[in-house]
Coordinates of C-alpha atoms and ligand atoms in Angstrom, one line a residue:
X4 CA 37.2 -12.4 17.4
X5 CA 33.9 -11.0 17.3
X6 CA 34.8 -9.0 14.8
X7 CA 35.8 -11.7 12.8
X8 CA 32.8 -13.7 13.1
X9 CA 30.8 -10.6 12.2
X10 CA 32.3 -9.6 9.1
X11 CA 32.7 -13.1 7.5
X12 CA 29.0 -13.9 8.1
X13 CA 28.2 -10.2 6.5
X14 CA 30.7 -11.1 3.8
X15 CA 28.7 -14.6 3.4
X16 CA 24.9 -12.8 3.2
X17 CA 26.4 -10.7 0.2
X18 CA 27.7 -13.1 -1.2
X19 CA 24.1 -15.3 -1.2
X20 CA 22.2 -12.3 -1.8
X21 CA 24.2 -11.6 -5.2
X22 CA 24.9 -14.6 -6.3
X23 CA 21.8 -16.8 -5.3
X24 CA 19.4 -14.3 -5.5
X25 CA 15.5 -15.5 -5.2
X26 CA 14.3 -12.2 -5.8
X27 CA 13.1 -12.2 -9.4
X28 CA 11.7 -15.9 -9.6
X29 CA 9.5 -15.4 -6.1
X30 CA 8.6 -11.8 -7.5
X31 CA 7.4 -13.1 -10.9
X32 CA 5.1 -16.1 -8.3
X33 CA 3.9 -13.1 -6.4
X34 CA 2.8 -10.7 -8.8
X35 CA 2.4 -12.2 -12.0
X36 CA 1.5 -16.3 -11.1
X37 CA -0.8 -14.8 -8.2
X38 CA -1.7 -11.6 -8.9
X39 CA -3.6 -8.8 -6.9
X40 CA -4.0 -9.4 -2.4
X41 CA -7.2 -8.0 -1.7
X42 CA -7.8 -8.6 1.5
X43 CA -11.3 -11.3 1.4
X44 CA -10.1 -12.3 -1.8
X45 CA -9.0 -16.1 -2.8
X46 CA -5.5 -14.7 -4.3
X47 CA -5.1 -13.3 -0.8
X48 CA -5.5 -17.2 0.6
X49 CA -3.7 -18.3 -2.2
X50 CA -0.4 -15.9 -1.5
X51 CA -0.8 -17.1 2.2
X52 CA -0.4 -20.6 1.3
X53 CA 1.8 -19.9 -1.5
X54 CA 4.5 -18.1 1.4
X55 CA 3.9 -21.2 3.6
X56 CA 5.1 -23.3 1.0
X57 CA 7.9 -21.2 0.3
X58 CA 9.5 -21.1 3.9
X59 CA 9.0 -24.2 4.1
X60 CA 10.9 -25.3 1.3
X61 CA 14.2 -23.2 2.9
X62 CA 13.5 -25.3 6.4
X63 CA 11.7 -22.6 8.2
X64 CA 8.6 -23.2 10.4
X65 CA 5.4 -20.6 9.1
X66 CA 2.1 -20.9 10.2
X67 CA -1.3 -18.7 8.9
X68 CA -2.5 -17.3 12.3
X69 CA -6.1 -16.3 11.8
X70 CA -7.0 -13.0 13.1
X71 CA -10.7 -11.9 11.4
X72 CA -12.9 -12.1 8.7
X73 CA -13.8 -9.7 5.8
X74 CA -16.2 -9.5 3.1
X75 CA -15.1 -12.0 0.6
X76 CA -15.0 -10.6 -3.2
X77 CA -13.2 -11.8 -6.6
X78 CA -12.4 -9.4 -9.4
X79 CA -13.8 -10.5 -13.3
X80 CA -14.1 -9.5 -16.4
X81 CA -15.0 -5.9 -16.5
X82 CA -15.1 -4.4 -20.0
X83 CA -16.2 -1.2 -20.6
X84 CA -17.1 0.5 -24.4
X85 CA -18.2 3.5 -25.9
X86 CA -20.7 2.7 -28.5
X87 CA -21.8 6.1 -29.3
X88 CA -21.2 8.4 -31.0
X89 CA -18.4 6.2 -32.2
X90 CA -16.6 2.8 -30.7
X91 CA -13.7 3.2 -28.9
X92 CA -12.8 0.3 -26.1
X93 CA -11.9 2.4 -22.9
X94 CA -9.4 2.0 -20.2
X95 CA -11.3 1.2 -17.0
X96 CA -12.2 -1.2 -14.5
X97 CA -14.1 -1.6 -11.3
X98 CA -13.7 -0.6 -8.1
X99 CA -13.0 -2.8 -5.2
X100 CA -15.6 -4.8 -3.8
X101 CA -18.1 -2.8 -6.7
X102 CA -21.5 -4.9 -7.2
X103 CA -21.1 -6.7 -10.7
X104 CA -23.9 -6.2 -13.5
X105 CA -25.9 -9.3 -13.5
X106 CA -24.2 -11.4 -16.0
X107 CA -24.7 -9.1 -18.5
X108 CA -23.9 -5.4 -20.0
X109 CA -25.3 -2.2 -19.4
X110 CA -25.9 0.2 -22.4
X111 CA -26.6 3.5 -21.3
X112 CA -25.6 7.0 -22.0
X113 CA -24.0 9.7 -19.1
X114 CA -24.8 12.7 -17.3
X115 CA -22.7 14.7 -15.2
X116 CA -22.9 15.3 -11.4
X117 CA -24.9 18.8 -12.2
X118 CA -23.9 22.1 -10.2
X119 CA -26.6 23.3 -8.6
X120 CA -27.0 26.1 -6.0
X121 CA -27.8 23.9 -2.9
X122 CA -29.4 20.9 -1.5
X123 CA -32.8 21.7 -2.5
X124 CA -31.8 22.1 -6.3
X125 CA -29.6 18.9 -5.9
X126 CA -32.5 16.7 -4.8
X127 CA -34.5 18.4 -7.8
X128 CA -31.8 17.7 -10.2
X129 CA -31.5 14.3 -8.7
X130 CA -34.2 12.7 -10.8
X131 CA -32.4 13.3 -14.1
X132 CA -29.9 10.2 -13.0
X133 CA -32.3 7.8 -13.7
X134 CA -31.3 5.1 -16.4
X135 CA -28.0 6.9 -17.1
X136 CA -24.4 6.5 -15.5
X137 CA -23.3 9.6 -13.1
X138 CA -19.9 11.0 -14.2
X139 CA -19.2 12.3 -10.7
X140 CA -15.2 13.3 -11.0
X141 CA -13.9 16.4 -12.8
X142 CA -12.4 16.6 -15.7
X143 CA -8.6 16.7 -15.7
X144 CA -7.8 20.0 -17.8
X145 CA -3.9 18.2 -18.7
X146 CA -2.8 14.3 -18.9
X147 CA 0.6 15.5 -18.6
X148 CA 2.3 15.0 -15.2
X149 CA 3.8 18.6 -13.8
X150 CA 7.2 17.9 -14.7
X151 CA 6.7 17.3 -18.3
X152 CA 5.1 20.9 -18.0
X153 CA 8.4 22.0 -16.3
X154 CA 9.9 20.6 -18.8
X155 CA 8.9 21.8 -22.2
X156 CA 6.7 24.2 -21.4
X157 CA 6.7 28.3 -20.9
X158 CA 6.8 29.1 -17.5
X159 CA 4.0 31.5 -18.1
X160 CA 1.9 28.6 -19.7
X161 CA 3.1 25.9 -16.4
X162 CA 1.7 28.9 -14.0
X163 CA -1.5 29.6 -15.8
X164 CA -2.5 25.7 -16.2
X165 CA -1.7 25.2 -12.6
X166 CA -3.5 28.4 -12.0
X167 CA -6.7 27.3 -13.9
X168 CA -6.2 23.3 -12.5
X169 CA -6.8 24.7 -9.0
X170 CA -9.4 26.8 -9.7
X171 CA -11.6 24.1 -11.5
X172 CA -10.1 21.5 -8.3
X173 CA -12.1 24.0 -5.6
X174 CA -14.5 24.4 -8.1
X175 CA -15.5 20.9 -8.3
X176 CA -15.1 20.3 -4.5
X177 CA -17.8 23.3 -3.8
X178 CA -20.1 21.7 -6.7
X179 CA -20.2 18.2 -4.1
X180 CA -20.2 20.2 -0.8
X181 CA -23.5 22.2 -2.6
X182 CA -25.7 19.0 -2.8
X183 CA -25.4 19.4 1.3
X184 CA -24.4 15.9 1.0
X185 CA -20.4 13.7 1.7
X186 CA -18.9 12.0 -0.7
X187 CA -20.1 8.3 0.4
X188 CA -23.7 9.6 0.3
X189 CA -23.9 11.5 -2.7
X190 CA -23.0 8.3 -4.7
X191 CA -26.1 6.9 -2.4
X192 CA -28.7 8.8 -3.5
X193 CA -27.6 8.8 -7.0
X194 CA -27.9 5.4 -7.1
X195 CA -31.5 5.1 -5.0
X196 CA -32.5 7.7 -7.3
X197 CA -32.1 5.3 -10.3
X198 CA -28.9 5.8 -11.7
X199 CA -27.3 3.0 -13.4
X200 CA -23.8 3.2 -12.6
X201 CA -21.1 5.5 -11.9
X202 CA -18.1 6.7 -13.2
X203 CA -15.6 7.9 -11.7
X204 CA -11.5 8.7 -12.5
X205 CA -9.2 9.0 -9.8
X206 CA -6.0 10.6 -11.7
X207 CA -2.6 10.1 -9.9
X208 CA -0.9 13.0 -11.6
X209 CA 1.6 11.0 -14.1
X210 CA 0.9 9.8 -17.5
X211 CA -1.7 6.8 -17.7
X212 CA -1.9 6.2 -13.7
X213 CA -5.2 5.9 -11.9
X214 CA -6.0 5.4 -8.6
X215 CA -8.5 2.1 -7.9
X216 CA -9.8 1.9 -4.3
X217 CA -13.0 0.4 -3.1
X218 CA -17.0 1.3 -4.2
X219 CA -19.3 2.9 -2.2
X220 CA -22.4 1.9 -4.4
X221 CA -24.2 -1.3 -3.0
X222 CA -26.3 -2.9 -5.9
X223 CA -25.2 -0.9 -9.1
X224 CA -21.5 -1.1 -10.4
X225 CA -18.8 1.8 -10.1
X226 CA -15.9 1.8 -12.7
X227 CA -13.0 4.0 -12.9
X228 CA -12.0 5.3 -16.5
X229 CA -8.7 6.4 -17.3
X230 CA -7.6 10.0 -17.9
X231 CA -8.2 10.2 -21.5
X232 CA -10.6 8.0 -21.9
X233 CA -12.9 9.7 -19.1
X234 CA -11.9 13.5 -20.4
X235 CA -12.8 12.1 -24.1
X236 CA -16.5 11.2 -22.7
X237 CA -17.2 14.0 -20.6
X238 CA -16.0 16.5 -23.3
X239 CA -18.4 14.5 -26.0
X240 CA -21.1 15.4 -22.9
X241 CA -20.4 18.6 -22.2
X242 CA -20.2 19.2 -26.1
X243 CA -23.8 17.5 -26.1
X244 CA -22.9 14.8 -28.7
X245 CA -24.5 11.9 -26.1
X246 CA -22.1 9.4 -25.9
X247 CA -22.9 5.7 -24.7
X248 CA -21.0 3.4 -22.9
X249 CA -21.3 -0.7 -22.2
X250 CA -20.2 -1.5 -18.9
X251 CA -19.6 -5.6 -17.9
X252 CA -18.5 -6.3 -14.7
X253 CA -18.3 -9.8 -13.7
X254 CA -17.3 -9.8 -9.9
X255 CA -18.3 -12.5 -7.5
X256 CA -19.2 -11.9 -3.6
X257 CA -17.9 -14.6 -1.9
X258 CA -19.7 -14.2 1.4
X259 CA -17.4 -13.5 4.8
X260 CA -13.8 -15.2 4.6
X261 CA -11.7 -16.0 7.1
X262 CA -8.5 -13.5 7.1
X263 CA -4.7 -14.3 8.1
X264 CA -1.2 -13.1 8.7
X265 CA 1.4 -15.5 8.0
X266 CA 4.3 -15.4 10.4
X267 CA 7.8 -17.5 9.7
X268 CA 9.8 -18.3 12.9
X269 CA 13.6 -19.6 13.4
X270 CA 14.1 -20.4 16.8
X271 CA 16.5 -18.5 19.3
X272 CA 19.4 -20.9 20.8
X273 CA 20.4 -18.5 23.8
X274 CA 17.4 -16.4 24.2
X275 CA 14.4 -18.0 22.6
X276 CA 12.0 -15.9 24.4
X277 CA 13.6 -13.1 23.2
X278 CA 12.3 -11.7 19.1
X279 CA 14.2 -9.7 16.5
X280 CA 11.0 -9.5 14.0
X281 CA 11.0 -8.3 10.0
X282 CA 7.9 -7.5 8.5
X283 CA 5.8 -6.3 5.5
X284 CA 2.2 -5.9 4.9
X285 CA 1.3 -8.9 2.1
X286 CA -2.4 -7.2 1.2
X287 CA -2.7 -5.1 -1.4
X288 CA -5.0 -2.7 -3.6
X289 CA -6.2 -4.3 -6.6
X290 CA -6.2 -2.1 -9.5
X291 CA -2.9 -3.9 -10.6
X292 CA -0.4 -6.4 -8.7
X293 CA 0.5 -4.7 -5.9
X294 CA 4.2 -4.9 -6.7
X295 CA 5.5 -2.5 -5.1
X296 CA 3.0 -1.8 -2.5
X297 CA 3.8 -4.1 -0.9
X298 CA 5.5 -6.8 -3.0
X299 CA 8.6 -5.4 -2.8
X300 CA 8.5 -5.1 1.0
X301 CA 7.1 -8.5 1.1
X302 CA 10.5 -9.8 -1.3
X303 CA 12.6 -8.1 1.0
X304 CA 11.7 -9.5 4.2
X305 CA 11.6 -13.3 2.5
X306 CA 14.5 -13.1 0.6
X307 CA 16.3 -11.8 4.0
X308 CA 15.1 -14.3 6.3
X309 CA 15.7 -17.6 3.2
X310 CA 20.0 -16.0 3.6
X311 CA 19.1 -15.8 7.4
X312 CA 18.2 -19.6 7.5
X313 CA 21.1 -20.3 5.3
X314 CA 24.1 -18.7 6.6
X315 CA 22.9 -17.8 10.5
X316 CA 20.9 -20.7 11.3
X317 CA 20.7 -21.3 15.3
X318 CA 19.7 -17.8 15.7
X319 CA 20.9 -16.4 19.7
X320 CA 17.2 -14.7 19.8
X321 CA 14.2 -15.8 17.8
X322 CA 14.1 -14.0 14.2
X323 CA 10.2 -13.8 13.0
X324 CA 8.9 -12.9 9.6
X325 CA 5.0 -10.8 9.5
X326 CA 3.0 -10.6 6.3
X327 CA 0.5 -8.9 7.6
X328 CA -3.1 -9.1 6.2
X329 CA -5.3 -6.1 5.6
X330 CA -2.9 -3.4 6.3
X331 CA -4.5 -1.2 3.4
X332 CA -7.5 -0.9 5.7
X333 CA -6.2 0.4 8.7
X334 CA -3.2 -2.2 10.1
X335 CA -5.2 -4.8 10.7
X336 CA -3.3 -7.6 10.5
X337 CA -0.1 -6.0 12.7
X338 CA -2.6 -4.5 15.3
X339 CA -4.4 -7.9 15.7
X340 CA -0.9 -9.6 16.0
X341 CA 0.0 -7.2 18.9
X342 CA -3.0 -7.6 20.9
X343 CA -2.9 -11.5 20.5
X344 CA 0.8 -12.1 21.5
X345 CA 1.6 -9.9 24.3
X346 CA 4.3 -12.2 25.5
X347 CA 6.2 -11.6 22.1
X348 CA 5.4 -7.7 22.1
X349 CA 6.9 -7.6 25.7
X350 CA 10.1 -9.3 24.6
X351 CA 11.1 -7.7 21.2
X352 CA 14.3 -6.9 20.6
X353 CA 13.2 -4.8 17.4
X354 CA 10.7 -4.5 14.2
X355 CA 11.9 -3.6 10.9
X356 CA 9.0 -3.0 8.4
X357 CA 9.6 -1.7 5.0
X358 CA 6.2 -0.4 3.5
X359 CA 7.1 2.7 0.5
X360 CA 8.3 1.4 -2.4
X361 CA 11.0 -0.5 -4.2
X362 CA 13.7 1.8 -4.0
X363 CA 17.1 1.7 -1.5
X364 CA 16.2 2.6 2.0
X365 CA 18.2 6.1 2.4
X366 CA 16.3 6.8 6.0
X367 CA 16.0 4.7 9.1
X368 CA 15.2 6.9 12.2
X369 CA 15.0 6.5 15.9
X370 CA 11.1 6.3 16.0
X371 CA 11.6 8.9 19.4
X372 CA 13.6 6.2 21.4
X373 CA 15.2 7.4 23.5
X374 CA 18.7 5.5 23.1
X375 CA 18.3 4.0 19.6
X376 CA 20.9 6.1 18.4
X377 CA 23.2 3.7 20.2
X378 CA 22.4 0.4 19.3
X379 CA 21.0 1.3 15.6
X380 CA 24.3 3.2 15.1
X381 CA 26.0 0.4 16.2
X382 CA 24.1 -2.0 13.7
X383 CA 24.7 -0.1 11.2
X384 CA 28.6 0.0 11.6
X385 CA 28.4 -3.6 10.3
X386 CA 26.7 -3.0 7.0
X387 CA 29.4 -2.1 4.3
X388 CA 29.1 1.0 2.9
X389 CA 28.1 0.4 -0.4
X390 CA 24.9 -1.0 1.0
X391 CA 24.0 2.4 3.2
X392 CA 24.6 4.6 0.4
X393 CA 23.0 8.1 0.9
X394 CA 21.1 6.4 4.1
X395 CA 20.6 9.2 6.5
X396 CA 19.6 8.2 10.1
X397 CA 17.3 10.7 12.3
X398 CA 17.9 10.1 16.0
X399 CA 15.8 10.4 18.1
X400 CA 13.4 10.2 15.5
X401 CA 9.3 10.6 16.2
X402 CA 7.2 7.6 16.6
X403 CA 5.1 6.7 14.0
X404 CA 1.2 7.4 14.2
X405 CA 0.0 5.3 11.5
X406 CA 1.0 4.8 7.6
X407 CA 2.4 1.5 7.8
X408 CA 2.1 -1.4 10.2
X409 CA 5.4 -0.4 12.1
X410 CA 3.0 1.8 14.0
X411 CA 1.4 -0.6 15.3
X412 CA 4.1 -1.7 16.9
X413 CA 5.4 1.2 18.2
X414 CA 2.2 2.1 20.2
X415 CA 2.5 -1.4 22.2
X416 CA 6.3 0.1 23.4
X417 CA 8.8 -1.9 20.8
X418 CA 11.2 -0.3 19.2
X419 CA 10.0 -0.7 15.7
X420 CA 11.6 1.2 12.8
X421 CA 10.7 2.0 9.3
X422 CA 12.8 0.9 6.7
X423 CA 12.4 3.9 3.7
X424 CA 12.6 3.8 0.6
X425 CA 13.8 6.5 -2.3
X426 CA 10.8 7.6 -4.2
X427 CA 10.9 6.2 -7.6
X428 CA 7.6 8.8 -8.0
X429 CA 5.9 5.8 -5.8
X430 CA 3.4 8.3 -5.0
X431 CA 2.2 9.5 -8.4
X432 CA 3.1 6.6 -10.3
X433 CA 2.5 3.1 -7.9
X434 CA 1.3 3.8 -4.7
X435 CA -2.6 2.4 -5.1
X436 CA -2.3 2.7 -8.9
X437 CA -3.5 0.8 -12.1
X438 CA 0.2 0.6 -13.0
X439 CA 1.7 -0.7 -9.6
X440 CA 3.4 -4.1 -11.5
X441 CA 6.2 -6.3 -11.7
X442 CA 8.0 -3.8 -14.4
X443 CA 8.2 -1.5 -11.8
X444 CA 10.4 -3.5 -9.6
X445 CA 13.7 -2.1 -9.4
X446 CA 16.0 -5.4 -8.4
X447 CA 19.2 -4.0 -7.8
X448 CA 17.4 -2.3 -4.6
X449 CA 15.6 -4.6 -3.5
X450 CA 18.6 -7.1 -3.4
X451 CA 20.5 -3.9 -0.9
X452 CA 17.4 -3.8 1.1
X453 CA 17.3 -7.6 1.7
X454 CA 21.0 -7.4 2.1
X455 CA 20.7 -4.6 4.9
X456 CA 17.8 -6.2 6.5
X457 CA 19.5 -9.3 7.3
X458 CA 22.7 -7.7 8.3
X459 CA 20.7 -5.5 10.6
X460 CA 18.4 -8.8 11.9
X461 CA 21.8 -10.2 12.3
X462 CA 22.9 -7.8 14.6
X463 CA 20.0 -7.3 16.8
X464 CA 19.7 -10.5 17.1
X465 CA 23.6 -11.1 18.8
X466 CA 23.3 -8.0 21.0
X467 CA 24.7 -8.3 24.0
X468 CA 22.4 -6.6 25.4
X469 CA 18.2 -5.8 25.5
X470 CA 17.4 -2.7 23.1
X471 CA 16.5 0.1 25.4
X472 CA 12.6 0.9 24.9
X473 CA 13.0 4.9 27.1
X474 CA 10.7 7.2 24.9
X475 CA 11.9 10.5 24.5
X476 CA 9.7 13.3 25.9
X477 CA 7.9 14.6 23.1
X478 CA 8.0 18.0 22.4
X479 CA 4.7 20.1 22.6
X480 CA 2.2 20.3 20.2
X481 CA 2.4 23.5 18.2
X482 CA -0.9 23.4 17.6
X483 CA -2.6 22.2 20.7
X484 CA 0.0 24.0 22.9
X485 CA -0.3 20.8 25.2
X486 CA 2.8 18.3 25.5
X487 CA 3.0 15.8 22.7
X488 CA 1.1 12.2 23.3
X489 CA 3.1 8.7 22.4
X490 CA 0.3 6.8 19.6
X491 CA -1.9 4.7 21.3
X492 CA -2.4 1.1 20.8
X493 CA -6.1 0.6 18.5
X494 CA -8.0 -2.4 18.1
X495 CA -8.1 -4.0 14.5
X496 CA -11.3 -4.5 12.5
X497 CA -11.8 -8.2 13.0
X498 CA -15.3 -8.1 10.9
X499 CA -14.7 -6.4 8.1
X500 CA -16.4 -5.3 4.8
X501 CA -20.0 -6.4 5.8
X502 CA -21.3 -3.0 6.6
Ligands
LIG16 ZN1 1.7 -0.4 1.7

């Protein structure tokens, strides 16, 4: 009978998720009608309300819960130009929360961070900054990503370049640790000591993707230039040829804003007090649209709980949907949720977070539970195989420290389980990148990920019984020699930003 019921309704979400699919139109909303999530920022407010409105179109009850405040900052225009020795418009853009220039350009040329013996030389070289912009990243000896190298090249020539790339890498990190100063305050005391900007390039080892996190400068602005674009300047330094750049940023601070999750709820008939919960950070870096960090998660979990409402919906335990705010600092918006609602933490069935990427989840393990071999095993049973292709399961598993808000979870005692992804080089070529967009989304995955999500919210949900939450005894540290700890719970930042 059971059987029955479960197979028809698993039959029914594929069916939906195929032939219904929300996926696309939402992720064109998300990315390209909203745009970047950083966390202060009015698209973040605007993808809050924008979810709100979504779930509650499909009949499900969301609210924004309020959990902190951050500093509040909205990208512009930034345009940034060599001038000299000939025009070229360059690939860049400014960092994250980077002070804007005053409504105006800067025209200046560029030095680069010098390398000097020690600290004394470096505060006597510091005085050359003045009026110029500070190139203070090396310069990438290739813009080709190692496989292209593995590819076409000698294997002689792919040695040596490695060879050489490592050697100028410690190089460059000796040249900072000489001014006897860390990276946050080096780009200080450039900047007190008159420089005019800096420039920096944070390569992400594949062709045309950079890195864009957050300034450190607090009045003057810090761009990042693309590969080839940044090599191309320090090269026409270096060569002593004096190149200048005009650098516009346009950025607005908004002052402190008030910061959310947004969590969607469908009520339990048998066990209300009971919660299976899905979740995905909805924050994101914004050097480009945060698509697959973490739109794709965000999709996932959406799409699944829409099919949820649809085909399942007098749920016997309460299903719940977190977009977590501010996970790209440090979980906030997952470790505020758990110290707010202990009375939810305390009754979760299970948390599934997906967090790395758009590919097909191909592991799921045990997160050191003791028995969640058992009932994960037995979730699983129900998904058809071509929806668990190449997924490998790890039991017991080890419980997650940090990296995504799953973690946060875990530390409070629920059994909460990452959902990963294949690769799709979301390191090199996504993951915090200029390049992290819509184009990037692979569909067909994300439909199996929504499609195994609900099937496994499904089945947690009309357990029988309570998911087990015995830890395993964690094996000793290797490098301590003392017996392995379970993560603790932290505190999230609830003032953020301000300094
Ligand atoms: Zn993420």
């Amino acid at each position: 009978m059971s059987q029955t019921k479960d197979s028809l309704l698993v039959a029914a979400i594929i069916k939906e998720a195929t032939e219904n699919s929300q996926l696309e139109n939402l992720a064109n909303e998300l990315m390209n009608g909203i745009g970047p999530r950083l966390v202060g920022s009015t698209k973040m407010q605007q993808a809050h309300d924008w979810a709100m409105a979504n779930y509650s179109s499909w009949g499900i009850t969301a609210r924004n819960e309020k959990w902190g405040e951050w500093r509040g900052w909205e990208r512009g225009i930034s345009h940034i130009d060599m001038v000299a020795p000939w025009v070229k418009t360059l690939e860049g853009t400014q960092l994250a929360w980077s002070p804007n220039t005053g409504g105006k350009a800067i025209n200046a040329g560029l030095i680069i961070l010098a390398d000097v013996a020690d600290s004394l030389a470096f505060q006597q070289w510091l005085p050359n900054v003045k009026g110029k912009f500070v190139m203070i990243s090396m310069k990438q000896p290739t813009g080709r990503p190692d496989y292209n190298w593995e590819e076409f090249g000698t294997k002689e020539s792919f040695e040596k370049m490695k060879k050489d790339r490592t050697a100028q890498t410690d190089a460059w990190r000796k040249r900072i640790t000489k001014t006897g100063l860390t990276n946050t305050n080096l780009i200080l005391a450039l900047e007190k000591s008159g420089a005019v900007g800096i420039v920096a390039s944070n390569w992400s080892a594949g062709f045309g993707v950079n890195k864009i996190f957050d300034a450190k400068t607090k009045k003057i602005p810090t761009v990042d230039i693309a590969l080839e674009d940044y090599g191309l300047l320090y090269r026409l330094v270096e060569s002593g040829k004096n190149p200048t750049i005009s650098v516009r940023a346009d950025s607005k601070e908004l002052g402190m804003m008030p910061t959310y999750n947004t969590v969607a709820e469908m009520k339990g008939t048998e066990k209300p007090d009971e919660y299976v919960m899905m979740s995905a950070h909805f924050d994101s870096w914004d050097g480009a649209t945060g698509a697959t960090d973490n739109g794709t998660g965000t999709l996932v979990m959406m799409e699944a709980m829409r099919i949820l409402k649809k085909l399942y919906p007098n749920p016997k335990r309460t299903i719940l949907v977190g977009h977590w705010g501010s996970e790209e600092q440090g979980l906030n918006g997952s470790r505020a949720f758990v110290e707010d609602h202990p009375d939810i933490i305390n009754n979760m069935q299970a948390l599934f977070n997906q967090d790395n990427g758009t590919g097909r989840v191909v592991t799921l393990g045990g997160a050191g539970f003791l028995h969640s071999y058992e009932y994960l095993s037995r979730w699983l049973a129900k998904v058809p195989a071509n929806y668990k292709q190449a997924l490998e399961t790890r039991f017991p598993g080890s419980p997650a420290g940090g990296g995504s808000d799953n973690a946060s979870f875990v530390a409070a005692g629920v059994p909460a389980f990452s959902l990963s992804s294949n690769s799709w080089l979301y390191g090199s070529y996504t993951w915090h990148t200029n390049r992290d967009t819509y184009d990037k989304i692979v569909f067909d995955d994300v439909r199996n990920n929504a499609i195994l999500t609900a099937i496994l919210v499904y089945m947690a949900c009309e357990d029988a019984s309570k998911a087990s939450r015995d830890k395993i005894v964690l094996p000793i540290n290797t490098r301590t020699g003392e017996p392995g700890k379970w993560p603790e719970k932290r505190s999230p930042t609830r003032k953020g930003g301000a300094d």
